[in-house]
mmCIF file of C-alpha atoms (C1' of nucleotides) in Angstrom:
data_model
loop_
_atom_site.group_PDB
_atom_site.id
_atom_site.type_symbol
_atom_site.label_atom_id
_atom_site.label_comp_id
_atom_site.label_asym_id
_atom_site.label_seq_id
_atom_site.Cartn_x
_atom_site.Cartn_y
_atom_site.Cartn_z
ATOM 1 C CA MET W 14 113.436 102.086 70.790
ATOM 2 C CA THR W 15 115.989 101.099 68.134
ATOM 3 C CA GLY W 16 119.239 99.508 69.387
ATOM 4 C CA THR W 17 122.001 101.659 70.296
ATOM 5 C CA GLY W 18 123.904 103.002 67.538
ATOM 6 C CA GLY W 19 123.410 102.030 63.828
ATOM 7 C CA ASP W 20 123.414 98.398 63.026
ATOM 8 C CA VAL W 21 120.936 95.895 61.622
ATOM 9 C CA LEU W 22 119.104 98.213 58.935
ATOM 10 C CA ALA W 23 118.727 95.143 56.699
ATOM 11 C CA LYS W 24 119.312 97.236 53.625
ATOM 12 C CA THR W 25 118.485 95.336 50.522
ATOM 13 C CA ARG W 26 121.815 94.739 48.759
ATOM 14 C CA ARG W 27 121.600 93.629 45.243
ATOM 15 C CA PHE W 28 124.381 91.332 43.499
ATOM 16 C CA SER W 29 126.429 93.251 41.214
ATOM 17 C CA ARG W 30 129.526 92.350 39.011
ATOM 18 C CA PRO W 31 131.520 95.508 39.888
ATOM 19 C CA ARG W 32 131.166 94.901 43.605
ATOM 20 C CA GLU W 33 132.536 91.431 43.343
ATOM 21 C CA LEU W 34 135.397 92.736 41.213
ATOM 22 C CA VAL W 35 136.101 95.183 43.866
ATOM 23 C CA ARG W 36 135.949 92.668 46.742
ATOM 24 C CA ALA W 37 138.195 90.139 44.578
ATOM 25 C CA THR W 38 140.641 92.830 44.105
ATOM 26 C CA LEU W 39 140.934 93.544 47.918
ATOM 27 C CA ASP W 40 141.011 89.703 48.482
ATOM 28 C CA ASP W 41 143.843 89.210 46.176
ATOM 29 C CA SER W 42 145.919 91.899 47.640
ATOM 30 C CA ASP W 43 148.019 91.626 50.759
ATOM 31 C CA VAL W 44 148.566 95.451 50.966
ATOM 32 C CA PHE W 45 146.320 98.345 51.646
ATOM 33 C CA LEU W 46 144.950 99.981 48.386
ATOM 34 C CA THR W 47 143.470 103.395 47.872
ATOM 35 C CA ALA W 48 140.349 103.703 45.963
ATOM 36 C CA GLN W 49 142.474 104.831 42.978
ATOM 37 C CA GLY W 50 144.717 101.784 43.620
ATOM 38 C CA VAL W 51 141.735 99.344 43.316
ATOM 39 C CA HIS W 52 140.540 101.188 40.232
ATOM 40 C CA ASP W 53 144.069 100.879 38.643
ATOM 41 C CA ARG W 54 144.403 97.299 39.328
ATOM 42 C CA LEU W 55 140.938 96.619 37.642
ATOM 43 C CA ARG W 56 141.864 98.605 34.666
ATOM 44 C CA ALA W 57 145.307 96.682 34.592
ATOM 45 C CA SER W 58 143.278 93.335 34.589
ATOM 46 C CA GLY W 59 141.277 94.611 31.662
ATOM 47 C CA GLU W 60 138.048 95.363 33.790
ATOM 48 C CA ARG W 61 136.362 98.606 33.064
ATOM 49 C CA VAL W 62 134.610 99.628 36.270
ATOM 50 C CA GLY W 63 133.712 103.442 36.849
ATOM 51 C CA LEU W 64 135.921 105.169 39.556
ATOM 52 C CA SER W 65 132.545 106.308 41.266
ATOM 53 C CA THR W 66 131.527 102.716 41.365
ATOM 54 C CA VAL W 67 134.740 101.695 43.390
ATOM 55 C CA TYR W 68 134.315 104.477 45.720
ATOM 56 C CA ARG W 69 130.612 103.498 46.365
ATOM 57 C CA ASN W 70 131.315 99.786 46.887
ATOM 58 C CA LEU W 71 134.419 100.342 48.788
ATOM 59 C CA GLN W 72 132.232 102.346 51.255
ATOM 60 C CA LEU W 73 129.487 99.552 51.137
ATOM 61 C CA LEU W 74 131.981 96.859 51.881
ATOM 62 C CA ALA W 75 133.331 99.007 54.609
ATOM 63 C CA ASP W 76 129.740 99.651 55.954
ATOM 64 C CA ASP W 77 129.085 95.849 55.921
ATOM 65 C CA GLY W 78 132.369 95.326 57.832
ATOM 66 C CA GLU W 79 133.964 93.274 55.079
ATOM 67 C CA VAL W 80 136.915 95.508 54.686
ATOM 68 C CA ASP W 81 139.084 97.617 56.956
ATOM 69 C CA VAL W 82 139.478 101.077 56.487
ATOM 70 C CA LEU W 83 142.130 103.509 57.791
ATOM 71 C CA ARG W 84 143.889 106.874 56.927
ATOM 72 C CA SER W 85 147.358 107.006 55.575
ATOM 73 C CA GLU W 86 149.624 109.528 57.156
ATOM 74 C CA GLY W 87 148.741 111.885 54.200
ATOM 75 C CA GLY W 88 144.923 111.537 54.921
ATOM 76 C CA GLU W 89 143.855 109.132 52.062
ATOM 77 C CA ALA W 90 141.545 106.412 52.860
ATOM 78 C CA LEU W 91 143.240 102.929 52.670
ATOM 79 C CA TYR W 92 141.175 99.712 52.187
ATOM 80 C CA ARG W 93 141.931 96.087 52.831
ATOM 81 C CA ALA W 94 139.993 92.814 53.059
ATOM 82 C CA CYS W 95 140.206 91.532 56.459
ATOM 83 C CA GLY W 96 139.120 88.777 58.737
ATOM 84 C CA ASP W 97 136.220 89.722 61.133
ATOM 85 C CA ARG W 98 138.106 89.665 64.379
ATOM 86 C CA HIS W 99 139.232 92.872 65.702
ATOM 87 C CA HIS W 100 142.980 93.593 65.025
ATOM 88 C CA HIS W 101 145.398 96.520 64.169
ATOM 89 C CA HIS W 102 147.998 96.895 61.490
ATOM 90 C CA LEU W 103 151.783 97.557 61.090
ATOM 91 C CA ILE W 104 152.021 98.909 57.657
ATOM 92 C CA CYS W 105 155.008 99.776 55.543
ATOM 93 C CA ARG W 106 154.693 103.345 54.347
ATOM 94 C CA ARG W 107 156.752 102.564 51.262
ATOM 95 C CA CYS W 108 155.289 99.535 49.881
ATOM 96 C CA GLY W 109 151.806 99.336 51.709
ATOM 97 C CA LEU W 110 152.709 95.831 53.255
ATOM 98 C CA ALA W 111 150.324 95.268 55.972
ATOM 99 C CA VAL W 112 150.747 92.922 58.993
ATOM 100 C CA GLU W 113 147.749 92.207 61.054
ATOM 101 C CA VAL W 114 148.715 92.504 64.729
ATOM 102 C CA SER W 115 146.730 92.240 67.850
ATOM 103 C CA GLY W 116 147.226 93.393 71.383
ATOM 104 C CA PRO W 117 144.526 92.265 73.944
ATOM 105 C CA GLY W 118 146.437 94.568 76.374
ATOM 106 C CA VAL W 119 146.024 97.518 74.257
ATOM 107 C CA GLU W 120 142.219 96.995 73.849
ATOM 108 C CA ARG W 121 141.824 96.996 77.479
ATOM 109 C CA TRP W 122 143.957 99.990 77.884
ATOM 110 C CA ALA W 123 141.770 101.804 75.460
ATOM 111 C CA ALA W 124 138.671 100.655 77.175
ATOM 112 C CA ARG W 125 139.818 101.607 80.542
ATOM 113 C CA ILE W 126 140.871 105.117 79.312
ATOM 114 C CA ALA W 127 137.584 105.897 77.510
ATOM 115 C CA GLU W 128 135.707 104.844 80.821
ATOM 116 C CA GLU W 129 137.624 106.820 83.205
ATOM 117 C CA ASN W 130 137.051 109.822 81.119
ATOM 118 C CA GLY W 131 133.398 109.295 80.783
ATOM 119 C CA PHE W 132 133.445 108.935 76.966
ATOM 120 C CA VAL W 133 131.106 106.564 75.176
ATOM 121 C CA ASP W 134 130.781 104.843 71.832
ATOM 122 C CA VAL W 135 134.543 104.878 71.643
ATOM 123 C CA THR W 136 136.535 103.510 68.607
ATOM 124 C CA HIS W 137 140.255 103.361 68.437
ATOM 125 C CA SER W 138 142.581 103.961 65.797
ATOM 126 C CA ILE W 139 145.813 102.132 66.332
ATOM 127 C CA GLU W 140 148.181 101.809 63.448
ATOM 128 C CA LEU W 141 151.907 101.426 63.328
ATOM 129 C CA PHE W 142 153.754 102.802 60.156
ATOM 130 C CA GLY W 143 157.213 102.030 59.458
ATOM 131 C CA LEU W 144 159.440 100.385 56.786
ATOM 132 C CA CYS W 145 159.358 96.834 56.272
ATOM 133 C CA ALA W 146 162.688 94.731 56.143
ATOM 134 C CA SER W 147 162.957 94.800 52.285
ATOM 135 C CA CYS W 148 162.140 98.421 51.972
ATOM 136 C CA ALA W 149 164.542 99.273 54.530
ATOM 137 C CA ALA W 150 167.195 97.282 52.884
ATOM 138 C CA ALA W 151 166.381 98.709 49.489
ATOM 139 C CA SER W 152 166.685 102.200 50.754
ATOM 140 C CA ALA W 153 169.985 101.502 52.443
ATOM 141 C CA MET G 23 178.898 117.263 55.110
ATOM 142 C CA THR G 24 175.435 117.962 56.250
ATOM 143 C CA GLY G 25 173.926 115.709 58.929
ATOM 144 C CA THR G 26 172.189 112.476 58.080
ATOM 145 C CA GLY G 27 168.558 112.734 57.445
ATOM 146 C CA GLY G 28 166.296 115.570 58.397
ATOM 147 C CA ASP G 29 166.870 117.192 61.939
ATOM 148 C CA VAL G 30 168.912 120.328 62.848
ATOM 149 C CA LEU G 31 168.786 122.125 59.549
ATOM 150 C CA ALA G 32 168.975 125.328 61.472
ATOM 151 C CA LYS G 33 166.405 126.894 59.000
ATOM 152 C CA THR G 34 166.383 130.568 59.487
ATOM 153 C CA ARG G 35 162.903 131.357 61.045
ATOM 154 C CA ARG G 36 161.864 134.821 61.086
ATOM 155 C CA PHE G 37 159.389 136.396 63.603
ATOM 156 C CA SER G 38 155.998 136.969 61.972
ATOM 157 C CA ARG G 39 152.686 138.268 63.593
ATOM 158 C CA PRO G 40 150.520 135.890 61.715
ATOM 159 C CA ARG G 41 152.498 132.910 63.010
ATOM 160 C CA GLU G 42 152.161 134.294 66.437
ATOM 161 C CA LEU G 43 148.489 134.515 65.970
ATOM 162 C CA VAL G 44 148.277 130.948 64.856
ATOM 163 C CA ARG G 45 150.201 129.749 67.719
ATOM 164 C CA ALA G 46 147.998 131.897 70.120
ATOM 165 C CA THR G 47 144.825 130.304 68.753
ATOM 166 C CA LEU G 48 146.084 126.843 69.462
ATOM 167 C CA ASP G 49 147.379 127.657 72.595
ATOM 168 C CA ASP G 50 144.015 129.157 73.650
ATOM 169 C CA SER G 51 142.091 126.214 72.529
ATOM 170 C CA ASP G 52 141.552 122.833 74.309
ATOM 171 C CA VAL G 53 140.187 121.160 71.424
ATOM 172 C CA PHE G 54 141.792 119.972 68.012
ATOM 173 C CA LEU G 55 141.334 122.557 65.322
ATOM 174 C CA THR G 56 141.385 122.325 61.625
ATOM 175 C CA ALA G 57 143.285 124.725 59.495
ATOM 176 C CA GLN G 58 139.791 126.298 58.527
ATOM 177 C CA GLY G 59 138.863 126.182 62.226
ATOM 178 C CA VAL G 60 141.900 128.310 63.061
ATOM 179 C CA HIS G 61 141.148 130.538 60.365
ATOM 180 C CA ASP G 62 137.691 131.032 61.407
ATOM 181 C CA ARG G 63 138.679 131.803 65.034
ATOM 182 C CA LEU G 64 141.200 134.299 63.876
ATOM 183 C CA ARG G 65 138.553 135.952 61.644
ATOM 184 C CA ALA G 66 136.110 135.926 64.463
ATOM 185 C CA SER G 67 138.563 137.733 66.787
ATOM 186 C CA GLY G 68 138.969 140.476 64.082
ATOM 187 C CA GLU G 69 142.372 139.233 62.708
ATOM 188 C CA ARG G 70 142.779 138.948 59.083
ATOM 189 C CA VAL G 71 145.236 136.159 58.003
ATOM 190 C CA GLY G 72 145.384 134.486 54.757
ATOM 191 C CA LEU G 73 144.176 130.977 54.729
ATOM 192 C CA SER G 74 147.380 130.018 52.888
ATOM 193 C CA THR G 75 149.200 131.591 55.831
ATOM 194 C CA VAL G 76 147.412 129.551 58.212
ATOM 195 C CA TYR G 77 148.191 126.297 56.514
ATOM 196 C CA ARG G 78 151.791 127.233 56.115
ATOM 197 C CA ASN G 79 152.285 128.072 59.726
ATOM 198 C CA LEU G 80 150.357 125.152 60.945
ATOM 199 C CA GLN G 81 152.848 123.041 59.034
ATOM 200 C CA LEU G 82 155.703 125.030 60.271
ATOM 201 C CA LEU G 83 154.697 124.742 63.825
ATOM 202 C CA ALA G 84 154.143 120.855 63.285
ATOM 203 C CA ASP G 85 157.639 120.512 61.783
ATOM 204 C CA ASP G 86 159.119 122.319 64.707
ATOM 205 C CA GLY G 87 157.100 119.921 67.070
ATOM 206 C CA GLU G 88 155.149 122.676 68.526
ATOM 207 C CA VAL G 89 151.796 121.342 67.770
ATOM 208 C CA ASP G 90 150.396 117.841 67.401
ATOM 209 C CA VAL G 91 148.909 116.619 64.168
ATOM 210 C CA LEU G 92 146.421 114.015 63.647
ATOM 211 C CA ARG G 93 143.807 112.793 61.287
ATOM 212 C CA SER G 94 140.172 113.001 62.061
ATOM 213 C CA GLU G 95 138.019 109.948 61.025
ATOM 214 C CA GLY G 96 137.115 111.962 58.049
ATOM 215 C CA GLY G 97 140.797 112.356 56.807
ATOM 216 C CA GLU G 98 141.200 116.072 57.782
ATOM 217 C CA ALA G 99 144.286 117.422 59.556
ATOM 218 C CA LEU G 100 143.621 118.235 63.193
ATOM 219 C CA TYR G 101 146.061 120.556 65.158
ATOM 220 C CA ARG G 102 146.583 121.295 68.661
ATOM 221 C CA ALA G 103 149.212 122.765 71.021
ATOM 222 C CA CYS G 104 150.716 120.150 73.158
ATOM 223 C CA GLY G 105 153.335 119.366 75.568
ATOM 224 C CA ASP G 106 156.684 117.953 74.452
ATOM 225 C CA ARG G 107 156.399 114.734 76.086
ATOM 226 C CA HIS G 108 154.933 111.723 73.971
ATOM 227 C CA HIS G 109 151.178 111.151 74.484
ATOM 228 C CA HIS G 110 148.099 110.238 72.754
ATOM 229 C CA HIS G 111 144.467 111.441 72.548
ATOM 230 C CA LEU G 112 140.999 110.551 73.572
ATOM 231 C CA ILE G 113 138.943 112.917 71.323
ATOM 232 C CA CYS G 114 135.304 113.758 71.042
ATOM 233 C CA ARG G 115 134.136 113.290 67.666
ATOM 234 C CA ARG G 116 131.223 115.958 68.283
ATOM 235 C CA CYS G 117 132.959 118.742 69.961
ATOM 236 C CA GLY G 118 136.513 118.024 69.400
ATOM 237 C CA LEU G 119 137.460 118.005 73.177
ATOM 238 C CA ALA G 120 140.819 116.269 73.561
ATOM 239 C CA VAL G 121 142.146 114.580 76.690
ATOM 240 C CA GLU G 122 145.700 113.866 76.599
ATOM 241 C CA VAL G 123 146.316 110.247 77.660
ATOM 242 C CA SER G 124 149.383 107.952 78.008
ATOM 243 C CA GLY G 125 150.085 104.497 78.126
ATOM 244 C CA PRO G 126 153.590 103.322 78.627
ATOM 245 C CA GLY G 127 152.534 99.801 78.126
ATOM 246 C CA VAL G 128 151.256 100.629 74.722
ATOM 247 C CA GLU G 129 154.423 102.160 73.715
ATOM 248 C CA ARG G 130 156.383 99.075 74.649
ATOM 249 C CA TRP G 131 153.884 96.982 72.864
ATOM 250 C CA ALA G 132 154.178 98.949 69.643
ATOM 251 C CA ALA G 133 157.926 98.860 69.735
ATOM 252 C CA ARG G 134 157.848 95.197 70.330
ATOM 253 C CA ILE G 135 155.569 94.359 67.512
ATOM 254 C CA ALA G 136 157.603 96.648 65.160
ATOM 255 C CA GLU G 137 160.868 94.814 66.097
ATOM 256 C CA GLU G 138 159.317 91.215 65.819
ATOM 257 C CA ASN G 139 158.190 92.023 62.289
ATOM 258 C CA GLY G 140 161.451 93.547 61.094
ATOM 259 C CA PHE G 141 160.210 97.092 60.628
ATOM 260 C CA VAL G 142 162.413 100.140 61.401
ATOM 261 C CA ASP G 143 161.612 103.756 61.505
ATOM 262 C CA VAL G 144 158.179 103.072 63.127
ATOM 263 C CA THR G 145 155.875 105.698 64.184
ATOM 264 C CA HIS G 146 152.425 104.906 65.764
ATOM 265 C CA SER G 147 149.079 106.484 65.468
ATOM 266 C CA ILE G 148 147.066 105.586 68.551
ATOM 267 C CA GLU G 149 144.001 107.815 68.978
ATOM 268 C CA LEU G 150 140.659 107.088 70.617
ATOM 269 C CA PHE G 151 137.443 108.749 69.125
ATOM 270 C CA GLY G 152 134.237 108.783 71.203
ATOM 271 C CA LEU G 153 131.508 110.990 72.601
ATOM 272 C CA CYS G 154 132.455 113.010 75.762
ATOM 273 C CA ALA G 155 129.973 112.839 78.570
ATOM 274 C CA SER G 156 128.415 116.319 77.713
ATOM 275 C CA CYS G 157 128.018 115.460 74.080
ATOM 276 C CA ALA G 158 126.633 112.203 74.921
ATOM 277 C CA ALA G 159 124.123 113.659 77.246
ATOM 278 C CA ALA G 160 123.205 116.330 74.811
ATOM 279 C CA SER G 161 122.318 113.749 72.244
ATOM 280 C CA ALA G 162 120.170 111.550 74.415
ATOM 281 C "C1'" DT S 8 109.347 84.251 30.768
ATOM 282 C "C1'" DT S 9 107.799 88.816 30.978
ATOM 283 C "C1'" DG S 10 107.203 93.125 33.789
ATOM 284 C "C1'" DC S 11 108.143 96.171 37.009
ATOM 285 C "C1'" DA S 12 110.295 98.728 41.080
ATOM 286 C "C1'" DT S 13 114.365 100.166 42.034
ATOM 287 C "C1'" DA S 14 119.501 99.138 43.327
ATOM 288 C "C1'" DA S 15 123.650 99.911 40.950
ATOM 289 C "C1'" DC S 16 126.148 101.862 37.138
ATOM 290 C "C1'" DG S 17 129.182 105.244 35.448
ATOM 291 C "C1'" DA S 18 130.273 109.677 33.153
ATOM 292 C "C1'" DT S 19 130.547 114.050 34.718
ATOM 293 C "C1'" DA S 20 130.407 118.129 37.674
ATOM 294 C "C1'" DA S 21 130.613 119.691 42.208
ATOM 295 C "C1'" DC S 22 133.150 119.769 46.745
ATOM 296 C "C1'" DC S 23 136.459 120.857 49.717
ATOM 297 C "C1'" DA S 24 140.931 120.424 52.148
ATOM 298 C "C1'" DT S 25 145.478 121.525 50.774
ATOM 299 C "C1'" DC S 26 149.209 123.108 48.092
ATOM 300 C "C1'" DG S 27 151.796 125.943 44.513
ATOM 301 C "C1'" DT S 28 152.603 130.451 42.419
ATOM 302 C "C1'" DC S 29 154.084 135.246 42.584
ATOM 303 C "C1'" DA S 30 154.137 139.858 43.206
ATOM 304 C "C1'" DT S 31 154.260 142.662 47.501
ATOM 305 C "C1'" DT S 32 155.537 143.193 52.438
ATOM 306 C "C1'" DA S 33 158.236 143.396 56.233
ATOM 307 C "C1'" DG S 34 161.982 141.151 59.856
ATOM 308 C "C1'" DC S 35 166.538 141.934 60.722
ATOM 309 C "C1'" DA S 36 171.686 142.206 60.125
ATOM 310 C "C1'" DT S 37 174.972 145.478 58.677
ATOM 311 C "C1'" DA L 12 168.575 153.775 56.392
ATOM 312 C "C1'" DT L 13 169.322 149.760 52.912
ATOM 313 C "C1'" DG L 14 169.324 145.120 51.147
ATOM 314 C "C1'" DC L 15 168.496 140.536 51.327
ATOM 315 C "C1'" DT L 16 164.960 137.348 51.619
ATOM 316 C "C1'" DA L 17 161.525 135.133 54.561
ATOM 317 C "C1'" DA L 18 156.900 135.637 54.872
ATOM 318 C "C1'" DT L 19 152.398 137.100 53.528
ATOM 319 C "C1'" DG L 20 148.090 136.559 51.060
ATOM 320 C "C1'" DA L 21 145.012 136.506 46.977
ATOM 321 C "C1'" DC L 22 144.208 133.329 43.742
ATOM 322 C "C1'" DG L 23 144.517 129.362 40.865
ATOM 323 C "C1'" DA L 24 145.796 124.489 40.646
ATOM 324 C "C1'" DT L 25 145.559 119.784 42.437
ATOM 325 C "C1'" DG L 26 143.641 115.678 43.994
ATOM 326 C "C1'" DG L 27 140.859 112.796 46.636
ATOM 327 C "C1'" DT L 28 135.919 112.049 47.438
ATOM 328 C "C1'" DT L 29 130.937 112.851 46.978
ATOM 329 C "C1'" DA L 30 126.728 114.188 44.439
ATOM 330 C "C1'" DT L 31 123.922 114.277 40.226
ATOM 331 C "C1'" DC L 32 121.326 111.998 37.083
ATOM 332 C "C1'" DG L 33 119.992 109.552 32.973
ATOM 333 C "C1'" DT L 34 120.755 104.598 31.721
ATOM 334 C "C1'" DT L 35 121.173 99.551 32.837
ATOM 335 C "C1'" DA L 36 120.186 95.447 34.795
ATOM 336 C "C1'" DT L 37 118.937 92.361 39.235
ATOM 337 C "C1'" DG L 38 115.436 90.206 41.833
ATOM 338 C "C1'" DC L 39 110.852 89.191 42.598
ATOM 339 C "C1'" DA L 40 106.237 88.143 41.267
ATOM 340 C "C1'" DA L 41 102.639 87.443 38.110
#
DNA sequence: TTGCATAACGATAACCATCGTCATTAGCAT
DNA sequence: ATGCTAATGACGATGGTTATCGTTATGCAA
């Protein structure tokens, strides 16, 4: 039988300049970006990449685990390049600044809760939204 | 002068049958519902309430702290009646079954992380998504 | 290097959740 | 009852995201 859950489907992935641009845009940013945001940055730097292409590649990169995806409080998808180790974020809801945080204890807590309730294939969304120091100062 | 920030604005809130129906629908459900879901249930029970009205009241109830709102992995808003004490959820991504869970340790962790990074006005979104026992069995 | 199969592109239309508009209806205080 | 206005609900507008599809271009092999 196939392994549990989706994984090594060995999809052929061809090189493409647009994808590299999207990846680079995320790499160059220290904040979470929306698809539109990535598109805007590309346009601002003189690159013309279709919006569809940005969405498509953002999804591909997410599927490949190269970028983190999370939902803003408003429900939009936010993307960011990230290391491969598991972590969560503390995000400024004003400027988007994201700080990677980790909490081994939290991971264990989540796993235990899931198990105690008979849930399987559990993922968790643990994100903290607030105002970073500079934004808090700016709005004082 | 008016108080700082939004809280006791003492907004006049008039009774309305549609709002009671929305509230009742959430009260009768043990799963998180989308606005559409609430609307569908109302229609199924023979009640005719405008979709706009459902959205509007869901928002009002959320503002009043009578219902929990969270985002599904797909970005849709999910609503559920809830107690007033702070808690999180373990949600079945198939059937929507939601188990309220709590983690004092997690709360402290979140608060500490926020403080260490100079963030203020921090809220956290901590939700676990998985497959409940029955749904897992059903898809085996 | 040339060809081919097809991944990827990108402009556009389709989708869908959610919100805004506005004329009509209906709580509720006097 | 009467008036003020919150609330309704049909409908159109918005905005993020996805699907469509003809065109372009990558990667492999002859």
